[in-house]
PDB file of C-alpha atoms in Angstrom:
ATOM      1  CA  MET A   1      59.008  39.397  61.640  1.00  0.00           C
ATOM      2  CA  ARG A   2      54.943  40.299  62.649  1.00  0.00           C
ATOM      3  CA  TYR A   3      53.474  42.759  65.691  1.00  0.00           C
ATOM      4  CA  TYR A   4      49.639  41.953  66.452  1.00  0.00           C
ATOM      5  CA  SER A   5      47.682  43.106  69.066  1.00  0.00           C
ATOM      6  CA  GLN A   6      44.267  42.732  70.974  1.00  0.00           C
ATOM      7  CA  ASP A   7      42.339  44.928  69.389  1.00  0.00           C
ATOM      8  CA  PHE A   8      41.680  43.161  65.774  1.00  0.00           C
ATOM      9  CA  ALA A   9      41.683  47.034  64.021  1.00  0.00           C
ATOM     10  CA  HIS A  10      45.277  47.754  64.910  1.00  0.00           C
ATOM     11  CA  LYS A  11      46.125  43.860  64.159  1.00  0.00           C
ATOM     12  CA  GLU A  12      45.197  44.410  60.334  1.00  0.00           C
ATOM     13  CA  PHE A  13      46.276  47.682  60.144  1.00  0.00           C
ATOM     14  CA  LEU A  14      50.623  46.288  61.137  1.00  0.00           C
ATOM     15  CA  ASP A  15      49.467  43.430  58.729  1.00  0.00           C
ATOM     16  CA  ILE A  16      49.030  45.282  54.769  1.00  0.00           C
ATOM     17  CA  ASN A  17      51.041  47.921  56.196  1.00  0.00           C
ATOM     18  CA  LEU A  18      54.285  45.641  57.957  1.00  0.00           C
ATOM     19  CA  SER A  19      55.711  46.131  54.400  1.00  0.00           C
ATOM     20  CA  THR A  20      56.058  50.080  54.506  1.00  0.00           C
ATOM     21  CA  PHE A  21      58.160  49.522  57.935  1.00  0.00           C
ATOM     22  CA  VAL A  22      59.785  47.106  56.724  1.00  0.00           C
ATOM     23  CA  LYS A  23      60.884  49.409  53.667  1.00  0.00           C
ATOM     24  CA  LYS A  24      61.402  52.903  56.516  1.00  0.00           C
ATOM     25  CA  GLY A  25      64.152  50.564  57.871  1.00  0.00           C
ATOM     26  CA  GLY A  26      61.830  51.411  61.364  1.00  0.00           C
ATOM     27  CA  VAL A  27      59.836  48.664  62.360  1.00  0.00           C
ATOM     28  CA  VAL A  28      59.851  49.160  65.379  1.00  0.00           C
ATOM     29  CA  ASN A  29      59.873  52.999  66.240  1.00  0.00           C
ATOM     30  CA  ASP A  30      57.428  53.336  63.496  1.00  0.00           C
ATOM     31  CA  VAL A  31      55.553  51.343  65.875  1.00  0.00           C
ATOM     32  CA  LYS A  32      55.458  52.166  69.531  1.00  0.00           C
ATOM     33  CA  GLY A  33      54.857  56.442  67.339  1.00  0.00           C
ATOM     34  CA  ILE A  34      52.385  54.737  66.748  1.00  0.00           C
ATOM     35  CA  PHE A  35      50.673  51.823  69.264  1.00  0.00           C
ATOM     36  CA  PRO A  36      50.770  50.625  72.493  1.00  0.00           C
ATOM     37  CA  LYS A  37      53.578  48.967  74.552  1.00  0.00           C
ATOM     38  CA  GLN A  38      51.404  45.306  74.172  1.00  0.00           C
ATOM     39  CA  VAL A  39      52.184  45.464  70.567  1.00  0.00           C
ATOM     40  CA  ILE A  40      55.619  45.197  70.416  1.00  0.00           C
ATOM     41  CA  ASN A  41      55.540  43.442  73.318  1.00  0.00           C
ATOM     42  CA  SER A  42      53.856  40.599  71.788  1.00  0.00           C
ATOM     43  CA  ARG A  43      56.264  39.830  69.854  1.00  0.00           C
ATOM     44  CA  HIS A  44      58.747  37.640  73.433  1.00  0.00           C
TER      45      HIS A  44
END
């Protein structure tokens, strides 16, 4: 599971911290709180 953003900096941040989000058990919630909707929508 990976989340991509139109902004490379956001994509890089998510790639590095994805494991942290998973460990929290709240990937989607954490991402929604930090990044725009496009990051979530791009998964579909």
